[in-house]
């Protein structure tokens, strides 16, 4: 029997809470009632058809605080139908990966009508988040009780409630038992071992698992560079031949590790089902707005927004703004170099102590200005990306990352120009000391401080808050579910994890310093390896005990970060060739003809780039067995479509023949 959403009960008094909604303390009762009705209403009536109840009943509210906390869940059938709606892919009994459908649920491995573990808790919470975010206004002109909170058809209700301050936050609950098991296999026992990536994926989802998988892979990939870089660092600097060899190895290394990662990533995401998910058919992100209509591909009702308007916003507003910001940052950088030249000249003329101190002032001022500019630019980038009105969350994130990364390239450009400045003044030893100091600061001091500020200090503060909450709960005399109440109160005060951007950015800067500057400071990879071994544990602690549990988000790759790393590897070829070509030792070989030197450097750079692209082309992005499985799945989908078309045509022919005298049931089987 086919189960439809309209047949589901949304009034179960007891259910497993998966998501918490916190409302402001002064929210009006009519608003609460309206929100509750929209959440539990049937899908055909514009609701989410989920289960909903307050954390505290009316008697407990008289005794306890935090009266505006509500729990959201869903029945098993509702979650399974939701899994079909969001396009989750699961493994079938024949070991193939297929999009889950409720009608064929018995064909999927591990499914049992009496088993509640077919969907992970992270997947269930993702389904509920998807349903809440896709609650959209129909005929409402405003939120009941708040005439200033205007609505229009197609507007995301949850987004309007959040921006209006009516809803404070929405977050998924931790599963304390599963979290304890994950911690025991992940970071509580300090040992050199592989991370439980599949378990991380089951608890936090694919996006977080891919980050930790890439962090682990990148750390092990740095080891060859660290091992080779150590003896190179001990050699005499004037012997430049070894740096040419080291730069060539650097090129091959940076290309191969990125191509091998794509193959490993394809293996993981195929096993998880996200590699074959049809993301282009997903429902729009909450911030997407437009005229309410019917999607011509999916047939679903959703906001529609012309793509040409988005392109106009990108190319006529966002792109010029980014270029203007880059020009301004370069202008500030040139002012900094002018100040540094002025301070250097003043010191050479006087040589006093105060001029020695003055040498550091331009760098300090520039560092402060750049930090302020980075923060302002990031806010502007977020606003512009939201204003561009991207339909999918993945497209929004990719455009935001690209905007921010362009600005962060200034950090790399600053060091390159600094090296060029030293080379032009023929102070090669000063350059080595400069890069050594910069990298040591970045890879040791800064990142250790980041780990303390991001993980250890918040964890200590969270522990103190937890002790206070436990004492308060133990002192209560009310007959309540103290465990659940304590958990919700603890987790609602935790910080919100803002995504993997800053984590990937840290690895991206590491990769940039290793690939760009290892020829002048070969210890960069060694310091990065040491940092990343502690980074794994501090990030794990941060995810499990410092921040709220983030909503799971399906991902098939690390997204635009792959392109960012590949772009950096191309830039590293150019910069390494240029640095070696500008070194005094190489210039001594061509004392008179600089044209020959430039031509040789350009020829070597082109040859290395050609080798890089040949390697990238020769190494397939997906392993052969994954390619075969994907091709077979596509073939079977086409065959199923053909069978469906044939059945429809045959049915129509039978109906036509039955209306004529030529119909012979012995000849035509209908």
XYZ file of C-alpha atoms in Angstrom:
670
model
C 0.000 0.000 0.000
C 1.343 3.411 -0.940
C 1.798 5.731 2.031
C 1.180 9.437 1.424
C 2.065 12.409 3.567
C -1.579 13.221 4.111
C -2.011 9.948 6.008
C 0.620 10.756 8.642
C -0.215 11.741 12.202
C 1.383 14.985 13.372
C -0.010 14.960 16.891
C 2.110 12.307 18.620
C 2.582 13.422 22.209
C 5.872 11.538 22.647
C 8.638 11.461 20.044
C 12.420 11.562 19.806
C 13.441 15.244 19.690
C 15.915 15.973 16.910
C 15.911 19.763 16.525
C 15.390 22.656 18.957
C 13.751 25.983 18.097
C 14.366 28.857 20.519
C 11.957 31.802 20.375
C 12.488 35.236 21.879
C 11.118 35.654 25.408
C 8.489 38.245 24.429
C 7.001 36.408 21.432
C 3.226 36.741 21.303
C 0.998 33.719 21.803
C -0.734 34.133 18.449
C 2.682 33.981 16.745
C 3.571 30.776 18.615
C 0.287 29.194 17.672
C 0.657 30.222 14.024
C 4.211 28.808 13.869
C 3.116 25.563 15.510
C 0.233 25.157 13.068
C 2.495 25.776 10.067
C 5.022 23.195 11.291
C 2.481 20.442 11.991
C 0.144 21.232 9.075
C -0.044 18.777 6.190
C 2.201 19.303 3.172
C -0.781 19.853 0.880
C -1.815 22.759 3.133
C 1.647 24.362 2.998
C 2.955 22.884 6.258
C 6.013 20.787 7.099
C 3.997 17.915 8.643
C 6.481 17.454 11.511
C 6.048 16.712 15.210
C 6.259 19.700 17.539
C 6.004 20.274 21.282
C 7.356 22.674 23.918
C 10.307 21.549 26.021
C 8.319 22.352 29.173
C 4.638 21.833 29.849
C 2.466 24.551 31.400
C 3.146 23.336 34.979
C 6.938 23.178 34.500
C 6.966 26.682 33.000
C 5.837 28.059 36.366
C 8.969 26.621 38.003
C 11.647 26.888 35.308
C 13.070 29.538 33.029
C 13.577 29.310 29.250
C 9.911 28.851 28.455
C 10.300 29.444 24.721
C 12.193 26.301 23.768
C 10.430 23.878 21.416
C 11.347 20.407 20.219
C 10.839 19.206 16.651
C 10.846 15.617 15.418
C 9.175 13.389 12.880
C 7.667 9.926 12.608
C 9.672 7.163 10.940
C 7.495 7.168 7.819
C 7.717 10.959 7.564
C 11.517 10.780 7.690
C 11.618 8.072 5.025
C 9.367 10.107 2.747
C 11.542 13.127 3.494
C 14.643 11.124 2.538
C 13.035 10.470 -0.830
C 12.137 14.155 -1.216
C 15.698 15.408 -0.569
C 17.194 12.725 -2.832
C 19.286 10.766 -0.318
C 21.261 7.965 -1.966
C 21.613 4.606 -0.213
C 23.267 1.277 -0.946
C 21.011 -1.389 -2.455
C 21.116 -5.120 -1.814
C 22.989 -5.563 -5.132
C 25.779 -3.229 -3.821
C 24.821 -0.351 -6.148
C 24.087 3.190 -4.966
C 20.606 4.484 -5.818
C 18.349 7.328 -4.812
C 16.099 6.149 -1.987
C 12.385 5.791 -2.655
C 9.826 4.718 -0.113
C 8.122 2.385 -2.556
C 11.300 0.348 -3.104
C 12.584 0.590 0.482
C 12.904 -3.197 0.851
C 15.544 -3.212 -1.902
C 17.973 -1.157 0.196
C 20.641 -2.744 2.350
C 20.000 -2.536 6.067
C 16.336 -1.534 5.790
C 13.855 -3.171 8.114
C 10.391 -1.949 9.071
C 11.281 -2.616 12.723
C 14.725 -0.989 12.513
C 15.108 2.728 13.198
C 18.821 2.886 12.256
C 18.436 2.928 8.470
C 18.735 6.736 8.479
C 21.492 8.228 10.603
C 20.548 10.900 13.139
C 22.473 13.447 11.040
C 20.365 12.548 7.986
C 17.145 12.832 10.015
C 18.143 16.277 11.264
C 19.068 17.332 7.713
C 15.586 16.277 6.530
C 13.892 18.283 9.304
C 16.066 21.334 8.537
C 15.145 20.999 4.865
C 11.425 20.917 5.684
C 11.619 23.869 8.081
C 13.616 25.991 5.646
C 11.154 25.286 2.851
C 8.144 26.509 4.789
C 7.155 29.406 2.546
C 4.560 32.132 2.715
C 1.468 31.670 0.583
C -1.354 34.110 1.299
C 0.128 35.719 4.444
C 1.083 39.358 4.163
C 2.817 39.500 7.546
C 3.764 37.344 10.520
C 0.758 37.253 12.895
C 1.317 39.656 15.780
C 4.155 41.476 13.980
C 2.780 43.758 11.240
C 6.285 45.134 10.589
C 7.524 41.637 9.570
C 6.228 41.647 6.010
C 5.771 38.485 3.946
C 5.224 37.848 0.257
C 4.440 34.624 -1.627
C 7.477 32.346 -1.739
C 9.367 33.996 1.137
C 11.047 31.539 3.543
C 9.178 31.784 6.850
C 12.118 30.570 8.943
C 14.458 33.145 7.425
C 11.956 35.954 8.070
C 11.459 34.786 11.661
C 15.225 34.744 12.227
C 15.861 38.166 10.687
C 12.926 39.640 12.644
C 14.331 38.343 15.950
C 11.261 36.200 16.638
C 13.243 32.966 16.349
C 16.603 33.202 18.130
C 18.157 30.016 16.774
C 17.455 26.568 15.374
C 19.935 23.804 16.143
C 20.142 19.985 16.107
C 20.614 18.076 19.352
C 23.633 15.945 20.151
C 23.252 12.210 20.694
C 25.341 11.898 23.860
C 25.790 8.136 23.649
C 26.877 8.197 20.004
C 29.080 11.238 20.660
C 30.912 9.437 23.477
C 31.613 6.457 21.216
C 32.884 8.762 18.480
C 35.184 10.618 20.890
C 36.696 7.349 22.151
C 37.732 6.378 18.625
C 38.723 9.868 17.504
C 40.707 12.140 19.786
C 40.501 11.201 23.487
C 43.390 8.749 23.164
C 46.461 10.477 21.779
C 47.955 8.097 19.237
C 49.179 8.155 15.649
C 46.243 6.549 13.863
C 43.794 7.165 11.066
C 40.651 9.091 11.904
C 37.281 7.284 11.894
C 36.101 9.229 8.821
C 33.015 7.058 8.225
C 31.934 7.511 11.854
C 32.491 11.276 11.589
C 30.339 11.289 8.470
C 27.600 9.312 10.226
C 27.485 11.820 13.085
C 28.312 15.203 11.511
C 27.566 14.603 7.833
C 29.612 14.603 4.652
C 30.843 18.218 4.659
C 32.554 17.922 8.060
C 33.848 14.420 7.263
C 35.396 15.622 3.993
C 37.215 18.404 5.845
C 38.727 16.009 8.368
C 39.508 13.532 5.587
C 41.313 16.259 3.635
C 43.133 17.467 6.772
C 44.413 13.933 7.421
C 45.355 13.368 3.777
C 47.111 16.743 3.466
C 49.083 16.130 6.663
C 50.401 12.779 5.413
C 51.059 14.303 1.974
C 53.286 16.953 3.616
C 55.582 14.332 5.159
C 57.692 13.706 1.983
C 58.212 17.465 1.605
C 59.167 17.717 5.278
C 61.611 14.796 5.078
C 63.293 16.164 1.942
C 63.216 19.770 3.147
C 65.120 19.094 6.383
C 68.499 18.171 4.801
C 68.016 20.894 2.179
C 67.710 23.436 4.971
C 71.049 22.305 6.410
C 72.939 22.816 3.126
C 74.821 25.998 2.277
C 72.480 28.665 0.858
C 74.765 29.768 -2.000
C 74.482 26.359 -3.662
C 71.379 27.208 -5.688
C 71.383 24.039 -7.845
C 69.707 22.043 -5.089
C 66.888 24.586 -4.902
C 66.149 24.147 -8.598
C 65.777 20.406 -7.975
C 63.706 21.062 -4.859
C 61.397 23.465 -6.724
C 60.896 20.848 -9.469
C 60.001 18.208 -6.893
C 57.681 20.742 -5.273
C 55.850 21.146 -8.583
C 55.341 17.399 -9.097
C 54.335 16.974 -5.451
C 51.717 19.743 -5.488
C 50.144 18.373 -8.679
C 50.126 14.690 -7.731
C 48.681 15.126 -4.227
C 45.720 17.163 -5.532
C 44.948 14.623 -8.278
C 45.252 11.660 -5.893
C 42.982 13.442 -3.414
C 40.252 13.748 -6.066
C 40.396 9.970 -6.562
C 40.214 9.285 -2.827
C 37.408 11.814 -2.443
C 35.434 10.100 -5.234
C 35.839 6.755 -3.448
C 34.523 8.158 -0.174
C 31.616 10.126 -1.577
C 30.467 7.224 -3.771
C 30.419 5.016 -0.681
C 28.410 7.688 1.135
C 26.039 8.195 -1.793
C 26.663 11.907 -2.293
C 28.664 11.455 -5.513
C 25.508 10.380 -7.359
C 23.079 12.767 -5.661
C 21.242 15.002 -8.125
C 22.011 18.279 -6.402
C 20.641 20.353 -9.278
C 17.153 19.114 -8.408
C 17.313 20.095 -4.728
C 14.967 22.700 -3.363
C 16.223 26.302 -3.121
C 18.130 27.702 -0.163
C 16.179 29.713 2.463
C 17.638 33.045 1.335
C 16.568 32.529 -2.273
C 13.637 34.748 -3.259
C 11.581 35.387 -6.361
C 8.090 35.103 -7.762
C 6.313 31.967 -6.547
C 5.835 29.569 -9.455
C 6.368 25.993 -10.648
C 9.835 24.642 -11.428
C 9.715 23.445 -15.041
C 12.118 20.562 -14.304
C 10.858 19.189 -10.985
C 7.239 20.363 -11.165
C 7.520 21.654 -7.588
C 6.216 24.996 -6.419
C 9.093 27.303 -5.499
C 10.352 30.885 -5.996
C 11.550 31.586 -9.537
C 14.255 34.120 -10.361
C 15.672 34.743 -13.874
C 19.317 33.706 -14.161
C 20.156 36.704 -16.370
C 19.312 39.061 -13.492
C 21.749 37.145 -11.273
C 24.461 37.333 -13.941
C 23.900 41.076 -14.312
C 24.313 41.540 -10.559
C 27.509 39.473 -10.565
C 29.218 41.118 -13.551
C 27.944 44.681 -13.206
C 28.121 45.072 -9.409
C 29.982 42.298 -7.578
C 32.913 41.949 -9.990
C 33.643 45.707 -10.215
C 33.396 45.957 -6.418
C 35.911 43.123 -5.928
C 38.279 44.723 -8.459
C 37.942 48.083 -6.695
C 38.758 46.478 -3.335
C 41.791 44.738 -4.841
C 43.019 48.012 -6.314
C 42.584 49.725 -2.953
C 44.461 46.953 -1.116
C 47.322 47.134 -3.637
C 47.408 50.902 -3.192
C 47.687 50.455 0.578
C 50.469 47.901 -0.006
C 52.406 50.384 -2.161
C 52.060 53.004 0.586
C 53.447 50.441 3.025
C 56.489 49.804 0.812
C 57.062 53.554 0.475
C 56.989 53.858 4.271
C 59.390 50.954 4.629
C 61.839 52.474 2.132
C 61.578 55.782 3.997
C 62.219 54.075 7.366
C 65.134 52.083 5.914
C 66.720 55.208 4.441
C 66.269 57.108 7.707
C 67.919 54.279 9.629
C 70.862 54.091 7.208
C 71.466 57.829 7.531
C 71.239 58.125 11.320
C 71.668 54.585 12.717
C 70.183 55.541 16.092
C 68.147 53.280 18.380
C 64.862 55.030 17.750
C 65.254 54.566 13.985
C 65.860 50.837 14.631
C 62.503 50.698 16.376
C 60.986 52.762 13.570
C 61.827 49.971 11.086
C 59.041 47.829 12.637
C 56.373 50.556 12.593
C 55.343 50.234 8.901
C 54.835 46.462 9.268
C 52.756 46.905 12.424
C 50.579 49.592 10.835
C 50.139 47.535 7.673
C 49.184 44.403 9.634
C 46.491 46.328 11.559
C 45.112 47.998 8.428
C 44.992 44.717 6.489
C 43.196 42.956 9.344
C 40.536 45.690 9.412
C 40.218 45.606 5.619
C 39.883 41.806 5.607
C 37.018 41.932 8.086
C 35.187 44.743 6.283
C 35.653 43.021 2.934
C 34.318 39.727 4.270
C 31.128 41.410 5.499
C 30.741 43.094 2.111
C 31.370 39.788 0.296
C 28.673 38.044 2.358
C 26.194 40.832 1.645
C 26.929 40.847 -2.101
C 26.737 37.060 -2.404
C 23.391 37.038 -0.621
C 22.171 39.906 -2.831
C 23.120 37.928 -5.968
C 20.279 35.563 -4.976
C 21.769 32.135 -5.711
C 19.250 29.308 -5.797
C 21.436 26.558 -4.284
C 23.395 26.693 -1.041
C 26.426 25.167 -2.788
C 26.424 27.962 -5.408
C 26.149 30.580 -2.654
C 29.101 29.099 -0.753
C 31.251 28.782 -3.876
C 30.741 32.420 -4.904
C 31.394 33.618 -1.355
C 34.606 31.580 -1.078
C 35.855 32.843 -4.433
C 35.307 36.470 -3.408
C 37.084 36.051 -0.080
C 39.947 33.997 -1.522
C 40.737 36.664 -4.097
C 41.368 39.096 -1.255
C 43.428 36.596 0.739
C 45.800 36.257 -2.218
C 47.044 39.674 -1.117
C 48.751 37.973 1.829
C 50.710 35.814 -0.598
C 51.373 38.774 -2.900
C 52.715 40.771 0.052
C 55.384 38.149 0.781
C 56.281 37.817 -2.905
C 56.787 41.567 -3.236
C 58.759 41.543 0.002
C 61.098 38.925 -1.457
C 61.383 40.910 -4.682
C 62.221 43.991 -2.617
C 65.040 42.090 -0.884
C 66.335 40.641 -4.157
C 66.416 44.047 -5.830
C 68.461 45.344 -2.921
C 70.717 42.258 -3.185
C 70.082 41.213 0.437
C 69.536 37.506 -0.026
C 70.383 36.655 3.575
C 67.845 39.207 4.783
C 65.305 37.482 2.559
C 66.007 34.110 4.141
C 65.675 35.574 7.623
C 62.503 37.409 6.605
C 60.769 34.312 5.196
C 61.990 32.174 8.085
C 60.540 34.622 10.568
C 57.252 34.985 8.649
C 56.683 31.252 8.275
C 57.691 30.493 11.834
C 55.188 33.114 12.982
C 52.434 31.710 10.735
C 52.992 27.993 11.243
C 53.976 27.961 14.907
C 52.939 30.989 16.934
C 49.753 32.010 15.123
C 48.321 28.543 14.733
C 49.072 27.502 18.307
C 47.314 30.652 19.506
C 44.416 29.896 17.148
C 44.039 26.416 18.616
C 43.990 27.835 22.129
C 41.485 30.569 21.263
C 39.258 28.407 19.030
C 39.224 25.167 21.042
C 40.878 25.007 24.450
C 39.659 28.297 25.958
C 36.017 27.884 24.778
C 36.078 24.264 26.020
C 37.200 25.399 29.476
C 34.492 28.091 29.587
C 31.896 25.582 28.394
C 32.874 23.165 31.185
C 32.383 25.887 33.795
C 28.967 26.752 32.363
C 28.041 23.056 32.367
C 28.818 22.744 36.081
C 26.537 25.701 36.874
C 23.678 24.243 34.809
C 23.995 20.815 36.472
C 23.854 22.364 39.928
C 20.743 24.308 38.941
C 19.015 21.222 37.531
C 19.870 19.130 40.594
C 18.308 21.784 42.826
C 14.982 21.606 40.962
C 12.057 19.865 42.589
C 9.932 19.845 39.465
C 8.993 16.501 37.996
C 10.657 16.906 34.592
C 12.970 15.060 32.249
C 16.053 16.610 33.837
C 18.475 14.950 31.415
C 16.814 16.392 28.317
C 16.262 19.782 29.951
C 19.915 19.978 31.017
C 21.126 18.951 27.562
C 19.023 21.562 25.758
C 20.020 24.355 28.157
C 23.699 23.437 27.833
C 23.705 23.196 24.062
C 21.737 26.372 23.416
C 24.516 28.381 25.092
C 27.265 26.787 22.981
C 28.804 28.705 20.119
C 27.544 28.162 16.580
C 29.916 26.494 14.134
C 30.113 28.859 11.160
C 31.263 26.288 8.619
C 34.520 24.945 7.266
C 35.678 28.150 5.546
C 38.227 29.212 8.179
C 39.469 25.624 8.580
C 40.063 25.206 4.842
C 41.586 28.686 4.657
C 44.191 27.677 7.240
C 45.148 24.635 5.151
C 45.091 26.747 1.994
C 47.578 29.228 3.471
C 49.764 26.324 4.618
C 49.738 24.895 1.107
C 50.549 28.322 -0.310
C 53.549 28.869 1.945
C 54.890 25.367 1.349
C 54.437 25.429 -2.440
C 55.518 29.055 -2.935
C 58.329 29.541 -0.461
C 59.781 26.107 0.288
C 62.688 26.813 -2.076
C 63.803 29.633 0.268
C 62.591 28.010 3.514
C 62.437 24.181 3.231
C 61.340 23.764 6.879
C 57.855 25.091 6.067
C 56.445 21.601 5.430
C 57.920 20.224 8.662
C 56.279 22.950 10.744
C 52.985 22.402 8.912
C 53.061 18.660 9.711
C 53.714 19.312 13.400
C 50.888 21.843 13.529
C 48.401 19.575 11.743
C 48.922 16.632 14.079
C 47.663 18.824 16.921
C 45.103 20.527 14.661
C 43.265 17.224 14.147
C 42.697 16.815 17.887
C 41.883 20.459 18.613
C 39.374 20.609 15.731
C 37.792 17.345 16.899
C 37.451 18.741 20.423
C 35.954 21.919 18.958
C 33.331 19.990 16.988
C 32.346 17.659 19.828
C 32.484 19.823 22.936
C 32.767 23.518 22.057
C 30.186 24.180 19.342
C 26.594 23.168 18.856
C 26.144 20.200 16.597
C 26.016 21.571 13.028
C 23.359 20.417 10.611
C 24.556 17.769 8.198
C 25.074 18.965 4.632
C 25.600 16.481 1.761
C 28.779 17.127 -0.246
C 30.408 15.301 -3.139
C 33.777 17.111 -2.913
C 35.555 19.947 -1.139
C 33.952 22.239 -3.723
C 35.644 25.404 -4.884
C 38.559 24.762 -2.515
C 39.820 22.144 -4.985
C 40.046 24.873 -7.626
C 41.708 27.221 -5.135
C 44.437 24.681 -4.302
C 44.999 23.897 -7.994
C 45.271 27.616 -8.805
C 47.820 28.020 -6.029
C 49.880 25.140 -7.445
C 49.962 26.895 -10.845
C 51.023 30.168 -9.199
C 53.768 28.278 -7.334
C 55.336 27.214 -10.644
C 55.573 30.823 -11.816
C 56.843 32.187 -8.498
C 59.437 29.461 -7.919
C 60.856 29.967 -11.416
C 60.868 33.736 -10.916
C 62.547 33.512 -7.484
C 65.293 31.239 -8.774
C 65.730 33.403 -11.857
C 66.111 36.558 -9.755
C 68.584 35.052 -7.283
C 72.114 36.561 -7.339
C 73.688 33.184 -8.135
C 71.645 32.736 -11.321
C 72.127 36.375 -12.302
C 75.897 35.880 -11.998
C 75.717 33.316 -14.811
C 74.278 36.013 -17.114
C 76.147 39.150 -16.043
C 75.525 41.070 -19.275
C 72.495 39.634 -21.118
C 69.412 39.721 -18.928
C 67.252 38.951 -21.960
C 68.739 35.458 -22.218
C 68.062 34.904 -18.522
C 64.422 35.972 -18.857
C 63.909 33.770 -21.917
C 65.410 30.742 -20.181
C 63.312 31.295 -17.034
C 60.133 31.680 -19.123
C 60.970 28.541 -21.140
C 61.581 26.493 -17.978
C 58.366 27.831 -16.448
C 56.351 26.855 -19.544
C 57.939 23.404 -19.597
C 57.092 22.834 -15.932
C 53.519 24.051 -16.467
C 53.180 21.668 -19.427
C 54.458 18.819 -17.241
C 51.964 19.791 -14.546
C 48.976 19.727 -16.915
C 50.155 16.426 -18.454
C 50.235 14.900 -14.968
C 46.783 16.286 -14.163
C 45.415 14.860 -17.419
C 47.133 11.482 -16.994
C 45.707 10.876 -13.511
C 41.906 10.289 -13.753
C 39.741 12.176 -11.242
C 37.775 9.008 -10.467
C 39.096 5.444 -10.113
C 38.175 3.043 -12.903
C 35.757 0.998 -10.788
C 33.889 4.163 -9.758
C 33.628 5.261 -13.399
C 32.200 1.841 -14.326
C 29.620 1.962 -11.520
C 28.516 5.473 -12.448
C 28.230 4.545 -16.136
C 26.235 1.418 -15.266
C 23.889 3.453 -13.082
C 23.328 5.958 -15.896
C 22.690 3.128 -18.359
C 20.170 1.466 -16.049
C 18.402 4.792 -15.542
C 18.063 5.221 -19.318
C 16.789 1.649 -19.685
C 14.216 2.196 -16.940
C 13.068 5.369 -18.693
C 12.730 3.460 -21.986
C 10.659 0.758 -20.287
C 8.413 3.390 -18.773
C 7.923 5.081 -22.165
C 7.194 1.702 -23.827
C 4.635 0.833 -21.165
C 2.914 4.186 -21.628
C 2.843 3.835 -25.422
C 1.539 0.249 -25.229
C -1.157 1.270 -22.786
C -2.292 4.074 -25.093
C -2.306 1.703 -28.093
C -4.448 -0.827 -26.188
C -6.943 1.866 -25.262
C -7.110 2.992 -28.900
C -7.531 -0.572 -30.225
C -10.279 -1.398 -27.747
C -12.334 1.387 -29.286
C -12.065 -0.158 -32.789
C -13.238 -3.373 -34.453
C -9.620 -4.421 -35.112
C -8.979 -5.244 -31.459
C -8.101 -8.934 -30.927
C -7.259 -9.830 -27.311
C -5.423 -12.967 -28.558
C -2.988 -10.841 -30.546
C -2.540 -7.874 -28.234
C -1.871 -8.352 -24.548
C -3.069 -5.269 -22.677
